[in-house]
Tab-separated table of C-alpha atoms in Angstrom:
chain	number	residue	atom	x	y	z
O	1	MET	CA	7.541	-21.207	-1.035
O	2	MET	CA	8.421	-20.888	3.476
O	3	PHE	CA	7.446	-17.577	4.501
O	4	PHE	CA	7.846	-17.985	8.031
O	5	ARG	CA	10.877	-19.121	10.244
O	6	GLY	CA	11.351	-19.380	13.677
O	7	GLY	CA	11.928	-22.449	16.434
O	8	ALA	CA	9.299	-21.364	18.898
O	9	THR	CA	6.302	-23.944	19.147
O	10	PRO	CA	2.963	-21.521	18.820
O	11	LEU	CA	1.476	-20.429	21.350
O	12	PRO	CA	-2.175	-22.470	22.161
O	13	GLN	CA	-5.224	-21.124	20.545
O	14	PRO	CA	-7.342	-18.734	22.840
O	15	GLN	CA	-11.088	-18.984	23.491
O	16	PRO	CA	-12.805	-17.434	20.856
O	17	ASN	CA	-14.664	-14.520	21.515
O	18	THR	CA	-17.479	-12.284	19.938
O	19	SER	CA	-17.755	-9.488	21.641
O	20	PRO	CA	-15.449	-6.327	21.225
O	21	LEU	CA	-16.293	-4.881	24.504
O	22	SER	CA	-14.998	-8.044	26.447
O	23	ALA	CA	-11.742	-8.586	23.938
O	24	MET	CA	-10.671	-5.265	25.104
O	25	THR	CA	-11.646	-5.450	29.032
O	26	ASP	CA	-11.424	-9.264	29.751
O	27	SER	CA	-8.204	-10.388	31.459
O	28	PRO	CA	-6.192	-12.878	29.113
O	29	THR	CA	-6.218	-16.524	29.670
O	30	PRO	CA	-2.880	-17.880	30.224
O	31	ALA	CA	-2.941	-18.780	26.739
O	32	GLU	CA	-3.335	-15.302	25.339
O	33	ALA	CA	-0.854	-13.963	28.191
O	34	MET	CA	1.585	-11.360	26.186
O	35	PRO	CA	2.981	-8.180	27.038
O	36	GLU	CA	1.103	-4.892	27.533
O	37	ARG	CA	0.137	-3.721	23.996
O	38	GLU	CA	1.914	-0.317	23.232
O	39	THR	CA	-0.262	2.677	22.042
O	40	PHE	CA	0.515	5.371	19.803
O	41	SER	CA	1.635	8.248	21.640
O	42	SER	CA	-0.624	10.645	19.684
O	43	ARG	CA	-3.593	10.587	17.097
O	44	ILE	CA	-1.262	12.353	14.660
O	45	GLY	CA	1.206	9.880	14.683
O	46	PHE	CA	-1.555	7.044	14.386
O	47	LEU	CA	-2.730	8.743	11.096
O	48	PHE	CA	0.506	9.412	9.597
O	49	LEU	CA	1.298	6.013	9.959
O	50	SER	CA	-1.591	4.199	9.004
O	51	ALA	CA	-1.807	6.770	6.085
O	52	GLY	CA	1.817	6.085	5.385
O	53	CYS	CA	0.673	2.501	4.532
O	54	ALA	CA	-1.670	3.536	1.991
O	55	ILE	CA	0.264	6.364	0.725
O	56	GLY	CA	2.930	4.570	-1.632
O	57	LEU	CA	3.937	3.722	-5.347
O	58	GLY	CA	0.090	3.506	-6.377
O	59	ASN	CA	-0.409	7.297	-5.553
O	60	VAL	CA	2.804	8.747	-6.827
O	61	TRP	CA	3.345	6.079	-9.406
O	62	ARG	CA	0.415	4.766	-11.042
O	63	PHE	CA	-2.010	6.814	-10.033
O	64	PRO	CA	-0.914	9.457	-12.833
O	65	PHE	CA	0.012	7.504	-15.740
O	66	ILE	CA	-3.587	5.790	-15.371
O	67	THR	CA	-5.413	8.809	-15.263
O	68	GLY	CA	-3.630	9.988	-18.159
O	69	GLN	CA	-4.451	6.752	-20.036
O	70	TYR	CA	-8.186	6.889	-19.214
O	71	GLY	CA	-9.134	10.645	-20.129
O	72	GLY	CA	-7.846	12.858	-17.416
O	73	ALA	CA	-10.311	14.361	-15.163
O	74	TRP	CA	-13.548	12.343	-15.887
O	75	PHE	CA	-11.363	9.474	-14.348
O	76	VAL	CA	-10.408	11.629	-11.486
O	77	LEU	CA	-14.043	11.862	-10.495
O	78	ILE	CA	-15.248	8.270	-11.032
O	79	TYR	CA	-12.165	7.156	-9.009
O	80	LEU	CA	-13.174	9.029	-6.199
O	81	LEU	CA	-16.908	7.736	-5.949
O	82	PHE	CA	-15.178	4.276	-5.825
O	83	LEU	CA	-12.857	5.116	-3.333
O	84	LEU	CA	-15.919	6.852	-0.636
O	85	PHE	CA	-18.194	3.975	-1.180
O	86	LEU	CA	-15.764	1.006	-1.973
O	87	GLY	CA	-12.688	2.078	-0.165
O	88	ILE	CA	-13.776	3.410	3.442
O	89	PRO	CA	-15.698	0.459	4.448
O	90	LEU	CA	-12.616	-1.745	3.754
O	91	VAL	CA	-10.697	0.401	6.156
O	92	LEU	CA	-12.931	0.161	8.742
O	93	THR	CA	-12.995	-3.493	8.713
O	94	GLU	CA	-9.741	-3.756	8.992
O	95	LEU	CA	-8.996	-1.493	11.648
O	96	ALA	CA	-12.106	-3.012	13.857
O	97	CYS	CA	-10.740	-6.137	13.828
O	98	GLY	CA	-7.422	-4.875	14.896
O	99	ARG	CA	-8.589	-2.830	17.639
O	100	ALA	CA	-11.519	-5.137	18.857
O	101	SER	CA	-8.660	-7.754	19.353
O	102	GLN	CA	-5.825	-5.659	19.874
O	103	ARG	CA	-3.837	-8.313	17.846
O	104	SER	CA	-2.655	-8.336	14.433
O	105	ILE	CA	-3.675	-10.782	11.543
O	106	ALA	CA	-1.560	-13.150	13.393
O	107	ARG	CA	-4.176	-13.481	16.127
O	108	SER	CA	-7.326	-11.364	15.458
O	109	PHE	CA	-9.291	-13.725	13.717
O	110	ASP	CA	-8.456	-16.392	16.413
O	111	VAL	CA	-9.947	-13.969	19.090
O	112	LEU	CA	-13.323	-12.740	17.259
O	113	GLU	CA	-14.453	-15.571	15.445
O	114	PRO	CA	-16.812	-17.686	16.634
O	115	PRO	CA	-16.677	-21.087	18.143
O	116	GLY	CA	-15.297	-23.615	15.853
O	117	THR	CA	-15.163	-21.410	12.590
O	118	LYS	CA	-11.976	-21.549	10.444
O	119	TRP	CA	-11.681	-17.775	9.576
O	120	HIS	CA	-8.047	-18.031	11.824
O	121	TRP	CA	-6.931	-19.829	9.075
O	122	TYR	CA	-6.664	-17.085	6.236
O	123	LYS	CA	-3.931	-15.389	8.785
O	124	TRP	CA	-1.057	-17.787	6.895
O	125	ILE	CA	-2.786	-16.318	3.548
O	126	GLY	CA	-2.616	-12.632	4.583
O	127	MET	CA	0.662	-12.766	5.601
O	128	ALA	CA	2.428	-14.311	2.817
O	129	GLY	CA	0.451	-11.116	0.772
O	130	ASN	CA	2.765	-8.510	3.036
O	131	TYR	CA	5.779	-10.902	2.043
O	132	LEU	CA	4.733	-11.387	-1.251
O	133	LEU	CA	4.180	-6.903	-1.520
O	134	MET	CA	7.554	-6.514	-0.122
O	135	MET	CA	9.363	-8.957	-2.308
O	136	PHE	CA	8.640	-6.573	-5.349
O	137	TYR	CA	8.266	-3.304	-3.830
O	138	VAL	CA	11.318	-3.129	-1.722
O	139	PRO	CA	13.219	-3.575	-5.138
O	140	VAL	CA	11.171	-0.992	-6.550
O	141	THR	CA	11.837	1.474	-3.970
O	142	GLY	CA	15.292	0.932	-4.530
O	143	TRP	CA	15.405	2.056	-7.609
O	144	ILE	CA	13.598	5.448	-6.867
O	145	LEU	CA	16.776	5.699	-4.363
O	146	CYS	CA	18.959	5.589	-6.878
O	147	TYR	CA	17.097	8.003	-9.098
O	148	ALA	CA	17.160	10.221	-6.462
O	149	VAL	CA	21.333	9.503	-6.284
O	150	LYS	CA	21.573	10.015	-10.226
O	151	SER	CA	19.157	13.136	-10.498
O	152	ALA	CA	21.274	14.546	-7.563
O	153	ARG	CA	24.963	14.195	-8.936
O	154	GLY	CA	23.636	15.231	-12.231
O	155	ASP	CA	23.247	12.521	-14.337
O	156	PHE	CA	20.573	13.112	-16.415
O	157	SER	CA	22.083	16.792	-16.871
O	158	GLY	CA	24.082	17.971	-20.245
O	159	ILE	CA	22.414	15.798	-22.297
O	160	PRO	CA	21.862	16.912	-25.804
O	161	ALA	CA	18.090	17.467	-26.263
O	162	GLU	CA	17.965	15.075	-29.427
O	163	GLU	CA	19.996	12.003	-27.516
O	164	SER	CA	17.972	12.489	-23.858
O	165	ALA	CA	15.535	10.247	-24.339
O	166	ALA	CA	17.500	7.549	-25.917
O	167	ARG	CA	20.380	8.025	-23.148
O	168	ILE	CA	17.927	8.252	-20.279
O	169	GLY	CA	16.373	5.004	-21.237
O	170	ALA	CA	19.697	3.246	-21.933
O	171	GLN	CA	20.425	4.649	-17.935
O	172	PHE	CA	17.529	2.971	-17.096
O	173	GLU	CA	18.340	-0.688	-18.981
O	174	GLN	CA	21.631	-0.508	-17.068
O	175	LEU	CA	19.970	-0.424	-13.838
O	176	LEU	CA	18.052	-3.351	-14.672
O	177	GLY	CA	20.681	-5.073	-16.218
O	178	SER	CA	23.325	-4.449	-12.623
O	179	PRO	CA	21.874	-6.729	-10.148
O	180	GLY	CA	24.785	-5.884	-8.251
O	181	VAL	CA	23.575	-2.086	-8.011
O	182	MET	CA	19.959	-3.250	-7.249
O	183	VAL	CA	21.265	-5.015	-4.399
O	184	PHE	CA	22.959	-2.549	-3.047
O	185	TYR	CA	20.225	0.106	-3.273
O	186	MET	CA	17.561	-3.049	-1.915
O	187	ALA	CA	19.629	-3.685	1.179
O	188	VAL	CA	20.027	-0.162	2.103
O	189	VAL	CA	16.013	0.165	2.245
O	190	VAL	CA	15.495	-3.461	3.958
O	191	ILE	CA	18.523	-2.467	6.703
O	192	LEU	CA	17.349	1.191	7.014
O	193	CYS	CA	13.602	0.115	7.327
O	194	TYR	CA	14.011	-2.682	9.689
O	195	GLY	CA	16.519	-0.423	11.534
O	196	ILE	CA	13.809	2.011	12.053
O	197	CYS	CA	11.376	-0.698	13.015
O	198	ALA	CA	13.662	-2.231	15.507
O	199	ILE	CA	13.662	1.281	18.140
O	200	GLY	CA	10.258	0.180	18.819
O	201	LEU	CA	6.670	1.651	18.014
O	202	ARG	CA	6.620	4.904	19.426
O	203	LYS	CA	10.289	6.109	19.493
O	204	GLY	CA	11.169	4.688	16.132
O	205	VAL	CA	8.177	3.726	13.635
O	206	GLU	CA	5.854	6.616	14.908
O	207	ARG	CA	8.478	9.341	15.576
O	208	ILE	CA	10.162	8.644	12.338
O	209	THR	CA	7.247	8.275	10.170
O	210	LYS	CA	5.775	11.860	11.342
O	211	TYR	CA	8.936	13.255	10.071
O	212	ILE	CA	8.912	11.000	6.661
O	213	MET	CA	5.139	12.667	6.131
O	214	ALA	CA	5.564	16.084	7.294
O	215	GLY	CA	9.038	16.171	4.635
O	216	LEU	CA	6.730	14.170	1.982
O	217	PHE	CA	3.779	17.074	1.882
O	218	LEU	CA	6.431	19.936	2.111
O	219	LEU	CA	8.037	18.180	-1.092
O	220	LEU	CA	4.345	17.828	-2.517
O	221	ILE	CA	3.826	21.608	-2.237
O	222	ALA	CA	7.202	22.803	-3.373
O	223	LEU	CA	6.993	20.550	-6.288
O	224	ALA	CA	3.296	21.250	-6.982
O	225	VAL	CA	3.994	25.058	-6.912
O	226	ASN	CA	7.180	24.738	-9.304
O	227	SER	CA	4.673	22.450	-11.949
O	228	LEU	CA	2.104	24.714	-11.976
O	229	THR	CA	4.039	28.013	-12.628
O	230	LEU	CA	5.942	26.378	-15.798
O	231	PRO	CA	5.310	27.956	-19.206
O	232	GLY	CA	2.212	25.665	-20.679
O	233	GLY	CA	1.338	24.072	-17.407
O	234	LYS	CA	-2.342	25.329	-17.540
O	235	ALA	CA	-2.896	22.627	-20.587
O	236	GLY	CA	-1.820	19.833	-18.526
O	237	LEU	CA	-4.116	21.466	-15.489
O	238	ALA	CA	-7.008	21.683	-17.574
O	239	PHE	CA	-6.738	17.660	-18.986
O	240	TYR	CA	-6.339	16.803	-15.564
O	241	LEU	CA	-8.990	18.944	-13.793
O	242	LYS	CA	-11.507	20.009	-16.705
O	243	PRO	CA	-13.984	16.815	-17.775
O	244	ASP	CA	-13.777	16.423	-21.035
O	245	TRP	CA	-16.559	13.330	-22.101
O	246	SER	CA	-14.712	12.633	-25.595
O	247	ARG	CA	-11.439	11.861	-23.611
O	248	LEU	CA	-13.279	9.375	-21.370
O	249	CYS	CA	-15.444	7.756	-24.583
O	250	GLU	CA	-12.398	7.267	-26.319
O	251	ALA	CA	-10.221	5.349	-23.887
O	252	GLY	CA	-13.722	3.505	-23.111
O	253	ILE	CA	-15.995	4.205	-20.141
O	254	GLY	CA	-16.088	0.272	-19.347
O	255	ASN	CA	-12.303	0.613	-19.335
O	256	ALA	CA	-12.322	3.391	-17.104
O	257	LEU	CA	-14.810	2.098	-14.813
O	258	ILE	CA	-12.475	-0.675	-13.951
O	259	ALA	CA	-9.382	1.105	-14.138
O	260	ALA	CA	-10.851	3.478	-11.285
O	261	MET	CA	-12.412	0.849	-9.140
O	262	GLY	CA	-9.029	-1.010	-8.820
O	263	GLN	CA	-6.955	1.981	-8.213
O	264	ALA	CA	-9.610	3.043	-5.440
O	265	PHE	CA	-9.399	-0.667	-3.664
O	266	PHE	CA	-5.294	-1.016	-4.364
O	267	THR	CA	-4.077	2.201	-3.485
O	268	LEU	CA	-5.423	1.216	-0.065
O	269	GLY	CA	-3.371	-1.499	0.186
O	270	LEU	CA	-6.161	-3.482	2.010
O	271	GLY	CA	-6.699	-7.305	2.501
O	272	VAL	CA	-3.429	-8.281	4.358
O	273	GLY	CA	-4.057	-6.478	7.534
O	274	SER	CA	-1.763	-3.757	6.932
O	275	LEU	CA	-3.968	-1.486	8.616
O	276	ALA	CA	-5.495	-3.624	11.135
O	277	ILE	CA	-1.823	-4.229	12.983
O	278	PHE	CA	-2.445	-0.406	13.711
O	279	GLY	CA	-5.859	-0.911	14.693
O	280	SER	CA	-4.413	-3.176	17.250
O	281	HIS	CA	-2.474	-0.071	19.082
O	282	LEU	CA	-5.629	2.102	19.356
O	283	THR	CA	-7.542	2.995	22.673
O	284	ARG	CA	-11.353	3.191	22.666
O	285	ARG	CA	-11.427	6.951	23.533
O	286	ARG	CA	-12.373	7.574	19.826
O	287	THR	CA	-14.841	6.093	17.152
O	288	LEU	CA	-13.271	4.527	13.950
O	289	LEU	CA	-15.133	6.681	11.311
O	290	PRO	CA	-13.808	9.710	11.368
O	291	ASP	CA	-10.108	8.335	11.482
O	292	THR	CA	-10.405	6.195	8.895
O	293	MET	CA	-11.907	9.289	6.652
O	294	HIS	CA	-8.375	11.220	7.451
O	295	ILE	CA	-7.110	8.420	6.640
O	296	THR	CA	-8.504	7.949	3.044
O	297	ALA	CA	-8.452	11.876	2.423
O	298	LEU	CA	-4.088	11.919	3.541
O	299	ASP	CA	-3.888	8.872	0.755
O	300	THR	CA	-6.055	10.492	-1.780
O	301	SER	CA	-4.342	14.448	-1.360
O	302	VAL	CA	-1.037	12.671	-2.118
O	303	ALA	CA	-2.747	11.141	-5.287
O	304	PHE	CA	-4.255	14.270	-6.271
O	305	ILE	CA	-1.561	16.250	-5.777
O	306	SER	CA	0.897	14.304	-7.493
O	307	GLY	CA	-1.302	14.713	-10.623
O	308	LEU	CA	-0.821	18.688	-10.335
O	309	ILE	CA	3.337	17.674	-9.920
O	310	ILE	CA	2.891	15.915	-13.230
O	311	PHE	CA	0.742	16.744	-15.532
O	312	PRO	CA	1.443	20.563	-15.934
O	313	ALA	CA	5.175	19.326	-16.365
O	314	CYS	CA	4.176	16.595	-18.721
O	315	PHE	CA	2.286	19.194	-21.244
O	316	ALA	CA	4.889	22.178	-20.490
O	317	PHE	CA	8.001	19.706	-22.224
O	318	GLY	CA	5.834	17.545	-24.409
O	319	VAL	CA	5.843	14.290	-22.639
O	320	GLU	CA	2.693	11.695	-23.132
O	321	ALA	CA	0.469	11.791	-19.743
O	322	GLY	CA	-0.637	8.163	-20.656
O	323	SER	CA	3.124	7.050	-21.466
O	324	GLY	CA	2.147	4.270	-18.848
O	325	PRO	CA	4.320	2.405	-16.025
O	326	GLY	CA	7.692	4.325	-17.720
O	327	LEU	CA	6.263	7.856	-16.655
O	328	ILE	CA	8.621	8.342	-13.690
O	329	PHE	CA	11.358	6.408	-14.947
O	330	LEU	CA	11.844	6.876	-18.700
O	331	SER	CA	9.801	10.159	-19.341
O	332	LEU	CA	9.745	12.596	-16.274
O	333	PRO	CA	13.763	12.542	-16.280
O	334	ASN	CA	13.512	13.575	-19.986
O	335	VAL	CA	11.090	16.685	-18.284
O	336	PHE	CA	13.915	17.575	-15.405
O	337	HIS	CA	16.503	17.388	-18.372
O	338	ALA	CA	14.667	20.033	-20.065
O	339	MET	CA	13.953	22.175	-17.078
O	340	PRO	CA	15.191	25.168	-15.540
O	341	HIS	CA	17.377	23.863	-12.253
O	342	GLY	CA	16.339	20.514	-13.637
O	343	ALA	CA	19.385	18.258	-11.352
O	344	PHE	CA	17.469	19.998	-8.289
O	345	TRP	CA	14.296	19.504	-8.654
O	346	GLY	CA	14.519	15.792	-10.396
O	347	ALA	CA	16.336	15.130	-6.825
O	348	VAL	CA	13.679	16.752	-5.202
O	349	PHE	CA	11.187	15.033	-7.313
O	350	PHE	CA	12.745	11.447	-6.651
O	351	LEU	CA	13.352	12.090	-3.251
O	352	PHE	CA	9.557	12.793	-2.632
O	353	MET	CA	8.923	9.394	-4.340
O	354	SER	CA	11.294	8.062	-1.910
O	355	PHE	CA	9.283	9.068	1.127
O	356	ALA	CA	6.405	7.804	-0.266
O	357	ALA	CA	7.580	4.321	-1.000
O	358	LEU	CA	9.558	4.218	2.732
O	359	SER	CA	6.438	5.109	4.916
O	360	THR	CA	4.931	2.087	2.602
O	361	VAL	CA	8.180	-0.141	3.434
O	362	ILE	CA	7.868	0.663	6.969
O	363	ALA	CA	4.677	0.242	8.080
O	364	VAL	CA	4.276	-2.915	6.270
O	365	PHE	CA	7.413	-4.084	7.607
O	366	GLU	CA	6.119	-3.632	11.404
O	367	ASN	CA	3.178	-5.826	10.109
O	368	ILE	CA	5.520	-8.629	9.423
O	369	LEU	CA	7.131	-8.292	12.825
O	370	SER	CA	4.269	-7.993	14.594
O	371	PHE	CA	3.088	-11.736	13.090
O	372	PRO	CA	5.934	-13.848	14.921
O	373	MET	CA	5.610	-11.864	18.120
O	374	ASP	CA	1.911	-12.149	18.614
O	375	LEU	CA	1.957	-16.042	16.815
O	376	PHE	CA	4.936	-17.331	18.769
O	377	GLY	CA	5.984	-15.097	21.721
O	378	TRP	CA	8.955	-13.452	19.841
O	379	SER	CA	11.089	-10.405	21.089
O	380	ARG	CA	10.690	-7.530	18.721
O	381	ARG	CA	14.748	-7.518	18.402
O	382	LYS	CA	14.615	-11.261	17.643
O	383	SER	CA	11.813	-10.489	14.894
O	384	VAL	CA	13.841	-7.931	13.044
O	385	PHE	CA	16.829	-9.710	12.810
O	386	TRP	CA	15.104	-13.534	11.336
O	387	ASN	CA	12.813	-11.241	9.199
O	388	LEU	CA	15.809	-8.816	8.034
O	389	LEU	CA	17.835	-11.697	6.313
O	390	ALA	CA	14.500	-13.307	4.691
O	391	MET	CA	13.703	-10.508	3.073
O	392	LEU	CA	16.954	-9.784	2.007
O	393	VAL	CA	16.943	-13.397	0.704
O	394	LEU	CA	13.093	-12.924	-0.521
O	395	THR	CA	13.632	-9.746	-2.648
O	396	LEU	CA	16.214	-11.465	-5.067
O	397	PRO	CA	14.201	-13.235	-7.138
O	398	CYS	CA	12.285	-10.192	-8.198
O	399	ILE	CA	15.688	-8.281	-8.946
O	400	PHE	CA	17.132	-11.609	-10.888
O	401	GLY	CA	14.230	-11.772	-13.120
O	402	PHE	CA	15.549	-8.451	-14.725
O	403	ASN	CA	18.967	-9.653	-15.220
O	404	LEU	CA	19.986	-13.306	-14.269
O	405	TRP	CA	16.873	-15.073	-14.791
O	406	LYS	CA	15.224	-13.083	-17.572
O	407	ALA	CA	14.510	-16.416	-19.878
O	408	PHE	CA	12.060	-16.871	-16.902
O	409	THR	CA	8.670	-15.428	-18.701
O	410	PRO	CA	5.768	-16.646	-16.302
O	411	PHE	CA	3.561	-14.719	-18.891
O	412	GLY	CA	4.876	-15.188	-21.684
O	413	PRO	CA	7.332	-12.313	-23.722
O	414	GLY	CA	7.993	-9.285	-21.850
O	415	SER	CA	6.803	-10.660	-18.484
O	416	ASN	CA	9.365	-11.280	-15.481
O	417	ILE	CA	9.273	-12.392	-12.146
O	418	LEU	CA	7.814	-8.889	-10.613
O	419	ASP	CA	4.908	-9.077	-13.105
O	420	LEU	CA	3.895	-12.438	-11.338
O	421	GLU	CA	4.359	-11.343	-7.738
O	422	ASP	CA	2.463	-8.517	-8.427
O	423	PHE	CA	-0.094	-10.649	-10.487
O	424	LEU	CA	-0.317	-13.261	-7.272
O	425	LEU	CA	-0.907	-10.401	-4.685
O	426	SER	CA	-2.611	-7.421	-6.551
O	427	ASN	CA	-5.000	-9.790	-8.482
O	428	THR	CA	-5.432	-12.851	-6.139
O	429	ILE	CA	-4.885	-12.376	-2.263
O	430	LEU	CA	-5.635	-8.565	-1.847
O	431	PRO	CA	-9.324	-9.134	-3.180
O	432	VAL	CA	-9.698	-12.431	-1.414
O	433	GLY	CA	-8.617	-10.511	1.778
O	434	ALA	CA	-10.815	-7.939	1.257
O	435	LEU	CA	-13.728	-10.382	0.943
O	436	VAL	CA	-12.841	-12.326	3.769
O	437	TYR	CA	-12.668	-8.912	6.029
O	438	LEU	CA	-15.984	-8.192	4.863
O	439	LEU	CA	-17.943	-10.989	5.297
O	440	PHE	CA	-16.340	-11.573	8.360
O	441	CYS	CA	-17.446	-8.341	9.805
O	442	ALA	CA	-21.154	-8.360	8.106
O	443	THR	CA	-22.111	-11.546	8.290
O	444	ARG	CA	-23.602	-14.330	10.949
O	445	TYR	CA	-21.097	-16.675	10.262
O	446	GLY	CA	-18.381	-14.386	11.121
O	447	TRP	CA	-17.807	-11.585	13.668
O	448	GLY	CA	-20.785	-10.170	12.881
O	449	PHE	CA	-22.360	-6.668	11.952
O	450	LYS	CA	-23.360	-6.370	15.441
O	451	ASN	CA	-20.107	-6.555	16.620
O	452	PHE	CA	-18.394	-4.814	14.340
O	453	ARG	CA	-20.977	-1.899	14.570
O	454	ALA	CA	-20.258	-1.650	18.615
O	455	GLU	CA	-16.375	-1.948	17.978
O	456	VAL	CA	-16.240	1.077	15.554
O	457	ASN	CA	-18.900	3.066	17.173
O	458	ALA	CA	-17.248	2.681	20.534
O	459	GLY	CA	-15.928	5.766	22.014
O	460	SER	CA	-16.556	9.497	20.952
O	461	GLY	CA	-17.470	10.594	17.684
O	462	ALA	CA	-19.043	10.247	13.976
O	463	LYS	CA	-20.885	6.665	14.165
O	464	ILE	CA	-22.094	4.277	11.284
O	465	PRO	CA	-26.012	3.800	10.893
O	466	ALA	CA	-27.329	0.182	11.190
O	467	TRP	CA	-28.260	0.314	7.807
O	468	LEU	CA	-24.771	-0.086	6.575
O	469	GLY	CA	-25.099	-3.944	7.599
O	470	ARG	CA	-27.018	-4.353	4.378
O	471	TYR	CA	-24.785	-2.447	2.330
O	472	LEU	CA	-21.810	-4.402	3.574
O	473	MET	CA	-22.888	-7.544	2.938
O	474	THR	CA	-24.143	-6.565	-0.758
O	475	VAL	CA	-21.962	-4.075	-3.080
O	476	PRO	CA	-18.665	-4.062	-1.863
O	477	PRO	CA	-18.604	-8.066	-1.856
O	478	VAL	CA	-19.868	-7.879	-5.139
O	479	VAL	CA	-17.745	-5.210	-6.315
O	480	VAL	CA	-14.681	-7.058	-4.869
O	481	PHE	CA	-15.570	-10.157	-6.556
O	482	CYS	CA	-15.618	-9.249	-9.633
O	483	LEU	CA	-12.436	-7.084	-9.518
O	484	LEU	CA	-11.229	-10.333	-8.594
O	485	ILE	CA	-12.488	-12.334	-11.883
O	486	GLN	CA	-11.880	-9.477	-14.324
O	487	GLY	CA	-8.271	-9.426	-13.096
O	488	TRP	CA	-7.846	-13.048	-14.029
O	489	ILE	CA	-9.733	-12.938	-17.429
O	490	ALA	CA	-7.507	-9.873	-18.118
O	491	ARG	CA	-4.485	-11.910	-17.814
O	492	PHE	CA	-5.450	-15.280	-18.911
O	493	PHE	CA	-8.173	-14.777	-21.636
O	494	SER	CA	-7.511	-11.305	-23.316
O	495	SER	CA	-6.251	-11.546	-26.341
């Protein structure tokens, strides 16, 4: 499948440059001559936009149900440890590559790699990963927008209690079986988000993401307060926050470790340059470690507060907390149906979900737009036009996989095109990309730890120590490689 379109001839390869200082200060060669890189108007804008890229359905959809499946509080503790020792180093590698090169993934490896090496070949795989993510993420965002509309107009209200589960399930099946409805909401997401990106980095992406993220946190607080005051919600809070060793053993300690490791890695969406693009718009006034910690903390806080919303509500209304991916689209509408003022709180919840999903879509669209802009010298307007058309087409297989093309089951009965796209991204491209960034930044065969550390520590603020190089070359690559192998084993060799 062709992911990139354009009639311009690629610019000549720039001369490799292994110095992060010269990458920022040397005059560009004619081959590298490009418009001056736009920077963020404020640090909070960068933090919100970078965190918005990481914050998404992995926080508010996957994290709660996987926490419920693997024993609650113990899983949360294990997840936080993996996030600290695996997630933060990976965020640093992407931000450093972006800031040192002042380019997106389209050109960052070209600028930083040693002479004669081929690290820049990965840009094609990385950008394909961005498109692949949006091919199924945009339709799911469309589902959430549809549910926000349904909740606001009371579609889940007035149903007899004994019929609510069946009727709500039927509504979801009806949505999946209606390609026209899904295409409409998908098109709304694509046009809205590319429209925001078309305005520009500061006036469009940065400014509007600030409002989206502010609204996201306000809705989070309102929903959490409501859930924590529900009769019977204390049991859900105890399940979520009080470690119970027996529940961890029942779920399987090994399974919980693998699940927590995977969640910590994939929640940040690393490996495809989705954070490197925002690093490329940073100045060098501050070191990168504090911003990395803030991005990770914002991402984690949304996942944590989502648990405070969902688990008390599930326990208050007798919904199984570990009910899997259907927790959001099938189980929670039942909760809102039974809750006082349920139509209002249901609409608020799915509006919050919409904000979380849209923040990711806008951020990834900005990365996609930057690829032909950096590589081919396209204008922002031209890049928006062609990528908008491409995205409207590329999302169709995921939508049709639930209806017109449902006979295509790539992994056997019950699977669909979304499962195939998710597997290719989550179990292949993301871990491979993370390995590429780690080895590129940590070894002498790539950019090298000395240059990487100099870039991370440039400016005022907390700095990383020299011994971190040995850690980056050993622990994270082994963990990521194990995730890659485990994902393939689980898909093709598990019974």
